[in-house]
Short mmCIF file of C-alpha atoms and ligand atoms in Angstrom, two decimals:
data_model
loop_
_atom_site.label_atom_id
_atom_site.label_comp_id
_atom_site.label_asym_id
_atom_site.label_seq_id
_atom_site.Cartn_x
_atom_site.Cartn_y
_atom_site.Cartn_z
CA MET A 1 0.00 -0.04 0.02
CA LEU A 2 1.11 3.50 -0.78
CA GLN A 3 0.94 5.84 1.99
CA MET A 4 1.11 9.57 1.41
CA ALA A 5 2.09 11.94 4.14
CA GLY A 6 -0.69 12.91 6.27
CA ARG A 7 -0.44 16.62 5.19
CA MET A 8 -1.72 15.62 1.56
CA LYS A 9 -5.24 15.19 3.26
CA VAL A 10 -5.50 18.75 4.22
CA LEU A 11 -4.33 20.14 0.81
CA GLY A 12 -7.28 22.12 -0.95
CA THR A 13 -7.66 23.24 -4.34
CA GLU A 14 -8.92 26.09 -6.64
CA THR A 15 -12.52 25.53 -7.62
CA ALA A 16 -12.03 27.73 -10.80
CA PHE A 17 -9.94 24.97 -12.29
CA GLU A 18 -12.67 22.32 -11.82
CA VAL A 19 -15.47 24.70 -13.04
CA LEU A 20 -13.27 25.41 -16.12
CA ALA A 21 -12.84 21.71 -16.80
CA ARG A 22 -16.71 21.18 -16.39
CA ALA A 23 -17.41 24.01 -18.69
CA LYS A 24 -15.04 22.65 -21.38
CA ALA A 25 -16.72 19.15 -20.93
CA LEU A 26 -20.15 20.63 -21.53
CA GLU A 27 -18.83 22.60 -24.62
CA ALA A 28 -17.30 19.23 -25.90
CA GLU A 29 -20.94 17.96 -25.71
CA GLY A 30 -22.13 20.83 -28.04
CA ARG A 31 -23.45 22.91 -25.32
CA SER A 32 -22.90 26.73 -25.17
CA ILE A 33 -21.13 27.93 -22.19
CA VAL A 34 -20.40 31.81 -21.32
CA ASN A 35 -17.35 31.50 -19.07
CA LEU A 36 -17.37 34.11 -16.35
CA GLY A 37 -15.53 31.72 -13.87
CA ILE A 38 -12.04 32.06 -15.03
CA GLY A 39 -9.57 34.75 -13.38
CA GLN A 40 -7.47 35.77 -16.34
CA PRO A 41 -7.45 38.56 -18.76
CA ASP A 42 -9.15 37.66 -22.21
CA PHE A 43 -6.53 39.68 -24.10
CA PRO A 44 -3.61 38.36 -25.69
CA THR A 45 -0.05 39.19 -24.26
CA PRO A 46 1.01 42.45 -26.04
CA PRO A 47 3.07 41.65 -29.23
CA HIS A 48 6.33 43.31 -28.23
CA ILE A 49 6.35 41.00 -25.10
CA VAL A 50 5.94 37.86 -27.08
CA GLU A 51 8.58 39.05 -29.59
CA ALA A 52 11.25 39.50 -26.81
CA ALA A 53 10.83 35.95 -25.70
CA ALA A 54 11.06 34.57 -29.37
CA LYS A 55 14.21 36.63 -29.85
CA ALA A 56 15.61 35.32 -26.56
CA LEU A 57 15.36 31.92 -27.84
CA ARG A 58 16.74 32.81 -31.28
CA ASP A 59 19.70 34.35 -29.39
CA GLY A 60 20.49 31.29 -27.55
CA HIS A 61 19.06 31.91 -24.00
CA HIS A 62 18.15 28.42 -23.47
CA GLY A 63 20.18 27.61 -20.33
CA TYR A 64 19.71 27.98 -16.64
CA THR A 65 19.62 31.57 -15.42
CA PRO A 66 20.65 32.68 -11.70
CA ALA A 67 18.29 31.07 -9.48
CA ASN A 68 16.84 34.61 -8.29
CA GLY A 69 16.32 35.79 -12.02
CA ILE A 70 18.53 37.56 -14.53
CA PRO A 71 20.00 40.73 -13.13
CA GLN A 72 18.47 42.96 -15.76
CA LEU A 73 15.09 41.67 -15.03
CA ARG A 74 15.50 42.28 -11.13
CA GLU A 75 16.77 45.68 -12.05
CA ALA A 76 13.61 46.31 -14.11
CA VAL A 77 11.24 45.06 -11.30
CA ALA A 78 13.12 47.52 -8.92
CA ALA A 79 12.67 50.38 -11.51
CA ASP A 80 9.03 49.56 -11.98
CA LEU A 81 8.38 49.61 -8.15
CA LEU A 82 10.06 52.89 -7.83
CA ARG A 83 7.92 54.27 -10.68
CA ARG A 84 4.59 52.84 -9.25
CA HIS A 85 5.10 53.16 -5.51
CA ALA A 86 7.95 55.62 -5.18
CA VAL A 87 9.91 53.08 -2.92
CA GLU A 88 13.57 51.95 -3.44
CA VAL A 89 13.94 48.29 -3.68
CA SER A 90 17.37 46.57 -4.20
CA PRO A 91 17.36 44.09 -7.02
CA GLU A 92 19.04 41.82 -4.59
CA HIS A 93 15.79 41.49 -2.65
CA VAL A 94 13.84 40.54 -5.70
CA LEU A 95 13.29 36.81 -6.38
CA VAL A 96 11.76 36.01 -9.80
CA VAL A 97 9.53 32.83 -9.49
CA PRO A 98 7.20 30.81 -11.82
CA GLY A 99 4.03 32.64 -11.23
CA GLY A 100 2.55 34.81 -8.42
CA LYS A 101 1.53 31.64 -6.43
CA VAL A 102 5.19 30.79 -5.66
CA THR A 103 5.81 33.69 -3.43
CA MET A 104 2.60 32.63 -1.42
CA PHE A 105 3.79 29.02 -1.15
CA PHE A 106 7.28 29.90 -0.15
CA SER A 107 6.27 32.44 2.48
CA ILE A 108 3.55 30.08 4.21
CA LEU A 109 6.03 27.21 4.02
CA MET A 110 8.75 29.47 5.50
CA PHE A 111 6.59 30.20 8.52
CA GLY A 112 4.04 27.77 9.06
CA GLU A 113 4.22 24.66 11.27
CA PRO A 114 2.20 22.87 13.75
CA GLY A 115 1.41 25.44 16.72
CA VAL A 116 1.65 28.55 14.58
CA GLU A 117 -1.15 30.90 13.37
CA ILE A 118 -1.35 32.46 10.07
CA LEU A 119 -3.99 35.20 9.35
CA TYR A 120 -5.55 35.41 5.88
CA PRO A 121 -8.36 37.12 4.22
CA ASN A 122 -11.78 35.37 4.11
CA PRO A 123 -13.24 35.33 1.56
CA GLY A 124 -9.99 35.21 -0.13
CA PHE A 125 -7.93 33.19 -2.70
CA PRO A 126 -8.38 29.83 -1.81
CA ILE A 127 -4.73 28.70 -1.92
CA TYR A 128 -3.88 30.79 1.15
CA GLU A 129 -6.05 28.64 3.51
CA SER A 130 -5.00 25.62 1.59
CA VAL A 131 -1.24 25.93 1.98
CA ILE A 132 -1.51 27.12 5.60
CA ARG A 133 -3.23 23.85 6.30
CA PHE A 134 -0.63 21.93 4.31
CA SER A 135 2.18 23.74 6.40
CA GLY A 136 0.57 22.33 9.62
CA ALA A 137 -0.32 26.00 10.89
CA THR A 138 -3.72 27.00 11.95
CA PRO A 139 -5.35 29.28 9.51
CA VAL A 140 -7.01 32.37 11.30
CA PRO A 141 -9.53 34.09 8.93
CA VAL A 142 -9.75 37.80 8.53
CA PRO A 143 -13.29 38.47 7.54
CA LEU A 144 -13.98 41.00 4.78
CA TYR A 145 -17.32 42.77 4.76
CA GLU A 146 -19.40 43.68 1.89
CA SER A 147 -20.68 46.62 3.90
CA ALA A 148 -16.96 48.04 4.13
CA GLY A 149 -16.54 47.46 0.36
CA PHE A 150 -14.78 44.17 1.21
CA SER A 151 -12.01 45.71 3.15
CA PHE A 152 -10.91 44.45 6.45
CA SER A 153 -10.99 46.57 9.70
CA ALA A 154 -7.35 47.12 10.93
CA GLU A 155 -8.69 46.77 14.50
CA GLU A 156 -10.13 43.43 13.97
CA VAL A 157 -7.07 42.24 12.27
CA LEU A 158 -4.77 43.45 15.08
CA ALA A 159 -7.14 41.91 17.55
CA LYS A 160 -6.51 38.55 16.09
CA ILE A 161 -2.89 38.58 16.58
CA THR A 162 -1.36 36.38 19.29
CA PRO A 163 2.15 35.40 20.46
CA ARG A 164 1.65 32.37 18.01
CA THR A 165 0.93 34.46 14.98
CA ARG A 166 3.85 34.63 12.69
CA LEU A 167 2.44 35.71 9.25
CA LEU A 168 -0.47 38.06 8.15
CA ILE A 169 -1.62 37.64 4.47
CA LEU A 170 -3.20 40.61 2.77
CA ASN A 171 -4.56 40.97 -0.75
CA SER A 172 -5.56 44.19 -2.36
CA PRO A 173 -7.06 44.83 -4.77
CA ALA A 174 -8.67 41.46 -3.92
CA ASN A 175 -9.83 38.21 -5.48
CA PRO A 176 -12.61 37.22 -5.27
CA THR A 177 -14.34 40.46 -4.23
CA GLY A 178 -12.53 43.33 -6.23
CA GLY A 179 -12.24 45.08 -2.88
CA VAL A 180 -9.50 47.73 -2.41
CA VAL A 181 -8.39 48.37 1.15
CA PRO A 182 -8.21 52.15 1.74
CA ARG A 183 -5.11 53.81 2.67
CA ARG A 184 -6.39 55.03 6.18
CA GLU A 185 -6.95 51.34 7.04
CA LEU A 186 -3.57 50.36 5.78
CA ASP A 187 -2.21 53.41 7.74
CA ARG A 188 -3.94 52.06 10.92
CA LEU A 189 -2.74 48.47 10.37
CA ALA A 190 0.82 49.38 9.76
CA ALA A 191 0.87 51.44 12.91
CA GLY A 192 -0.65 48.75 14.99
CA LEU A 193 1.94 46.24 13.56
CA GLU A 194 4.70 48.13 15.09
CA ARG A 195 3.40 46.70 18.49
CA HIS A 196 3.80 43.14 17.01
CA PRO A 197 7.36 42.80 15.66
CA HIS A 198 7.10 39.02 15.55
CA VAL A 199 4.56 39.17 12.75
CA ALA A 200 5.70 39.14 9.09
CA VAL A 201 3.37 40.42 6.33
CA MET A 202 2.90 38.79 2.83
CA SER A 203 0.91 41.45 0.85
CA ASP A 204 -0.44 39.88 -2.45
CA GLU A 205 -0.69 42.91 -4.75
CA ILE A 206 -0.97 40.89 -8.01
CA TYR A 207 -3.90 43.10 -9.19
CA GLY A 208 -2.15 46.35 -8.11
CA GLU A 209 -2.42 48.01 -11.58
CA ILE A 210 -6.04 47.10 -12.08
CA ALA A 211 -7.87 49.71 -10.01
CA TYR A 212 -10.84 51.95 -11.09
CA ASP A 213 -12.11 55.53 -10.42
CA GLY A 214 -8.70 56.71 -9.22
CA ALA A 215 -8.87 53.99 -6.43
CA GLU A 216 -5.58 54.18 -4.93
CA HIS A 217 -3.60 51.10 -4.67
CA VAL A 218 -1.07 51.51 -1.80
CA SER A 219 1.77 49.06 -1.65
CA LEU A 220 2.83 47.71 1.84
CA LEU A 221 6.24 48.33 0.79
CA ARG A 222 5.50 52.22 1.39
CA TYR A 223 5.44 51.77 5.21
CA PRO A 224 9.04 52.07 6.57
CA SER A 225 8.29 50.98 10.01
CA ILE A 226 7.46 47.56 8.88
CA ARG A 227 9.43 47.28 5.71
CA ASP A 228 11.92 44.95 7.25
CA ARG A 229 9.17 42.21 7.56
CA VAL A 230 7.05 42.76 4.41
CA ILE A 231 7.10 40.33 1.57
CA LEU A 232 5.62 41.71 -1.67
CA LEU A 233 3.81 39.19 -4.04
CA ASP A 234 3.46 40.65 -7.58
CA GLY A 235 3.92 39.37 -10.99
CA TRP A 236 3.22 39.57 -14.79
CA SER A 237 -0.05 37.16 -14.93
CA LYS A 238 -2.68 39.86 -14.63
CA THR A 239 -1.20 43.19 -15.64
CA TYR A 240 0.33 41.99 -18.86
CA ALA A 241 -2.07 39.07 -19.74
CA MET A 242 0.64 36.47 -19.02
CA THR A 243 -1.08 33.87 -16.96
CA GLY A 244 0.30 31.10 -18.99
CA TRP A 245 3.88 32.27 -18.93
CA ARG A 246 4.20 31.59 -15.28
CA MET A 247 6.05 34.67 -14.37
CA GLY A 248 6.08 36.30 -10.86
CA TYR A 249 8.22 37.82 -8.32
CA GLY A 250 8.65 38.43 -4.54
CA VAL A 251 10.31 41.22 -2.94
CA TRP A 252 11.79 39.80 0.42
CA PRO A 253 13.33 41.70 3.22
CA GLU A 254 17.08 41.11 3.96
CA ARG A 255 16.74 38.59 6.70
CA LEU A 256 14.40 36.27 4.62
CA ILE A 257 15.79 36.59 0.91
CA GLY A 258 18.42 33.95 1.53
CA ALA A 259 15.82 31.31 2.85
CA ALA A 260 13.53 32.28 -0.06
CA GLN A 261 16.35 31.71 -2.65
CA ARG A 262 17.31 28.38 -1.04
CA LEU A 263 13.42 27.31 -1.42
CA ALA A 264 13.68 28.26 -5.19
CA ILE A 265 16.81 26.22 -5.66
CA ASN A 266 15.39 23.27 -3.90
CA CYS A 267 12.07 23.74 -6.00
CA HIS A 268 12.46 25.10 -9.74
CA SER A 269 15.98 26.18 -10.03
CA CYS A 270 15.13 29.17 -12.10
CA VAL A 271 12.33 30.41 -14.21
CA ASN A 272 12.22 29.76 -17.94
CA ALA A 273 14.89 31.93 -19.60
CA ALA A 274 12.96 33.22 -22.60
CA ALA A 275 9.89 34.07 -20.32
CA GLN A 276 12.29 36.38 -18.18
CA PHE A 277 13.26 38.22 -21.30
CA ALA A 278 9.61 38.63 -22.08
CA GLY A 279 9.19 40.01 -18.40
CA ILE A 280 11.84 42.81 -19.05
CA ALA A 281 10.00 43.81 -22.29
CA ALA A 282 6.82 44.02 -20.36
CA LEU A 283 8.29 46.24 -17.70
CA GLN A 284 10.33 48.51 -20.00
CA GLY A 285 7.89 48.56 -22.95
CA PRO A 286 4.87 50.90 -23.69
CA ARG A 287 2.16 51.33 -20.83
CA GLU A 288 -0.47 51.76 -23.53
CA PRO A 289 -1.46 48.03 -23.77
CA VAL A 290 -1.96 47.94 -19.87
CA ARG A 291 -3.91 51.15 -19.93
CA GLN A 292 -6.26 49.86 -22.66
CA MET A 293 -6.83 46.70 -20.94
CA VAL A 294 -7.73 48.50 -17.63
CA ALA A 295 -9.99 50.83 -19.51
CA ALA A 296 -11.78 47.80 -21.09
CA PHE A 297 -12.25 46.19 -17.66
CA ALA A 298 -13.47 49.41 -16.23
CA GLU A 299 -16.36 49.70 -18.99
CA ARG A 300 -17.34 45.95 -18.45
CA ARG A 301 -17.47 46.65 -14.70
CA GLU A 302 -20.00 49.54 -15.16
CA MET A 303 -22.07 47.20 -17.23
CA ILE A 304 -21.97 44.00 -15.23
CA VAL A 305 -22.60 45.81 -11.75
CA ALA A 306 -25.69 47.53 -13.05
CA ALA A 307 -26.83 44.32 -14.76
CA LEU A 308 -26.33 42.18 -11.75
CA ASN A 309 -28.11 44.75 -9.49
CA ALA A 310 -31.12 44.52 -11.79
CA LEU A 311 -31.33 40.72 -11.54
CA PRO A 312 -34.00 39.43 -8.97
CA GLY A 313 -32.39 38.30 -5.68
CA PHE A 314 -28.90 39.71 -6.55
CA ARG A 315 -27.25 42.56 -4.76
CA CYS A 316 -23.83 43.75 -6.07
CA ALA A 317 -21.21 46.03 -4.47
CA ARG A 318 -19.19 48.03 -6.81
CA PRO A 319 -15.69 46.71 -6.93
CA GLY A 320 -12.63 49.12 -6.78
CA GLY A 321 -10.25 46.88 -8.68
CA ALA A 322 -9.28 43.56 -9.99
CA PHE A 323 -11.75 42.05 -12.68
CA TYR A 324 -14.34 40.34 -10.26
CA THR A 325 -17.58 41.17 -8.84
CA PHE A 326 -18.95 39.33 -5.82
CA PRO A 327 -22.59 40.02 -5.72
CA ASN A 328 -24.83 38.66 -2.71
CA ILE A 329 -27.15 36.17 -4.03
CA ALA A 330 -28.98 35.06 -0.70
CA GLY A 331 -32.20 36.78 -2.22
CA THR A 332 -32.53 34.08 -4.82
CA GLY A 333 -33.19 31.56 -2.12
CA TYR A 334 -30.21 29.52 -3.48
CA ASP A 335 -26.99 28.67 -1.57
CA ALA A 336 -23.94 29.65 -3.53
CA ARG A 337 -22.95 26.16 -4.65
CA ALA A 338 -26.31 25.18 -5.83
CA LEU A 339 -26.58 28.33 -7.76
CA GLN A 340 -23.18 27.97 -9.40
CA SER A 341 -24.17 24.37 -10.35
CA LYS A 342 -27.61 25.26 -11.75
CA LEU A 343 -26.25 28.38 -13.85
CA LEU A 344 -23.68 26.25 -15.22
CA GLU A 345 -25.78 23.14 -15.98
CA GLU A 346 -29.01 24.75 -16.91
CA ALA A 347 -28.41 28.20 -17.96
CA GLY A 348 -24.75 27.65 -19.67
CA VAL A 349 -23.06 30.31 -17.51
CA ALA A 350 -19.98 29.56 -15.64
CA THR A 351 -19.43 31.38 -12.29
CA ILE A 352 -17.72 30.34 -8.94
CA ALA A 353 -19.62 29.79 -5.61
CA GLY A 354 -18.39 32.19 -2.91
CA THR A 355 -17.76 29.18 -0.66
CA SER A 356 -14.85 28.23 -2.82
CA PHE A 357 -13.16 31.36 -1.25
CA GLY A 358 -13.93 30.48 2.31
CA THR A 359 -16.82 30.12 4.79
CA PHE A 360 -17.66 33.85 4.71
CA GLY A 361 -18.49 33.60 0.96
CA GLU A 362 -21.45 31.52 1.31
CA ASP A 363 -23.95 34.08 0.22
CA TYR A 364 -22.05 35.11 -2.79
CA LEU A 365 -21.02 34.11 -6.42
CA ARG A 366 -17.87 35.39 -8.00
CA PHE A 367 -18.17 36.69 -11.61
CA SER A 368 -15.08 37.44 -13.47
CA TYR A 369 -15.66 40.16 -16.16
CA ALA A 370 -12.54 39.24 -18.08
CA ASN A 371 -14.78 38.58 -20.96
CA SER A 372 -16.32 40.65 -23.76
CA LEU A 373 -19.20 43.03 -23.14
CA ASP A 374 -21.23 40.87 -25.56
CA ALA A 375 -20.34 37.76 -23.55
CA ILE A 376 -21.27 39.28 -20.38
CA GLY A 377 -24.53 40.53 -21.73
CA GLU A 378 -25.25 37.08 -23.09
CA ALA A 379 -24.65 35.63 -19.60
CA ILE A 380 -26.77 38.11 -17.85
CA GLU A 381 -29.67 37.32 -20.25
CA ARG A 382 -29.43 33.65 -19.60
CA ILE A 383 -29.24 34.14 -15.96
CA ARG A 384 -32.40 36.46 -16.04
CA HIS A 385 -34.17 33.90 -18.05
CA PHE A 386 -33.13 31.08 -15.62
CA LEU A 387 -34.32 33.08 -12.61
CA GLY A 388 -37.65 34.16 -14.55
CA ASN A 389 -38.56 30.68 -15.03
CA LEU A 390 -38.48 30.23 -11.25
CA SER A 391 -40.70 33.08 -10.51
CA GLY A 392 -43.09 32.45 -7.52
CA SER A 393 -40.41 29.85 -6.49
CA GLY A 394 -39.24 31.64 -3.34
CA ILE A 395 -37.16 34.41 -4.92
CA LYS A 396 -37.10 37.09 -2.29
C1 LIG B 401 -5.03 37.03 -5.33
C2 LIG B 401 -4.17 36.26 -6.34
N1 LIG B 401 -2.81 35.99 -5.86
C3 LIG B 401 -2.11 35.21 -6.78
C4 LIG B 401 -2.65 34.63 -7.92
C5 LIG B 401 -1.73 33.72 -8.63
O1 LIG B 401 -1.07 34.18 -9.76
P1 LIG B 401 -0.27 33.41 -10.84
O2 LIG B 401 -1.25 32.88 -11.88
O3 LIG B 401 0.71 34.37 -11.36
O4 LIG B 401 0.41 32.34 -9.91
C6 LIG B 401 -4.01 34.84 -8.25
C7 LIG B 401 -4.48 34.21 -9.42
O5 LIG B 401 -5.71 34.04 -9.70
C8 LIG B 401 -4.67 35.59 -7.47
O6 LIG B 401 -5.93 35.78 -7.76
#
């Protein structure tokens, strides 16, 4: 009998991939599915980025690179952070990794073990809780409230810190809610963290460039008093439509970068060389493709929020960033998982149940609006039709 390690039993997953597989299976049967489930830009990677990777291969960049990433790329990351956040980062503190997720995995493994508590957002990206459990640590949810635009309250976060807390995970702009934590809340949090020097912070800012209505994305790197224990998670996947390239980076404080590099050497050695050259082109190239993509998301956001609010039983807050909306669907009379399943199987619309993002998501569905206005319009019509057929059946 093969016996896996006990920790394998607690490893979770990302339902988005399961919904995607089911949607593809239904399509293969000839069904028409509108996919508002998947969390990736529907735009192609800008051509100058693709060309940089092709050129790198033609130029013979086919070997290993330094484990932490080629120096020119790490310098480009530092320059980008200076441009976006007005913070000085040493390229020596940048660790280029295959996707945003790796910084999350490494920081949780670095701090998590039995007896330790790790705070994480709920509803939040499901991999946080999964890897916390995998590490043996205890996940302690930080609730995000619809009434507060899905921000946390700094007071509440600070009150959850105990002597056993080693890591606090933050995510703004957020998946699945689109919430953006206001600067005043971050100011309060950073000030309060000064009283808890044993707590490191992993700030997932992968949607940092996708914010609307002038909503300000404030990086945790901007707080000097806690800077020596902040790990920044960022990457290319969302900003440059590069999810399949597997390109991300962490900025690690001086006392953690060595351990993070050792994890990288033990895990993946280095990131695909050609993709790293593409990463340089993305950071140093024209900003226009990013601006255009964000403008398209902004237009879709207007449309989908209004349309969801007009559906019976739905109530949809206006997200400040990312490309998700997280309407409250309690008024439909369905629980989230049942509605997810009905919408996919009967209405042909893929969405993700809020419970996939934690216990506090049970009254919600996540819609990704990384799809065309036409596709979103079609999805809304199908849902309206589906709910209409239920009239008199308990919709509140
Ligand atoms: C909040 C958040 N962090 C990290 C990631 C992972 O990004 P990547 O695909 O670069 O690993 C995602 C992807 O959906 C995300 O939503």
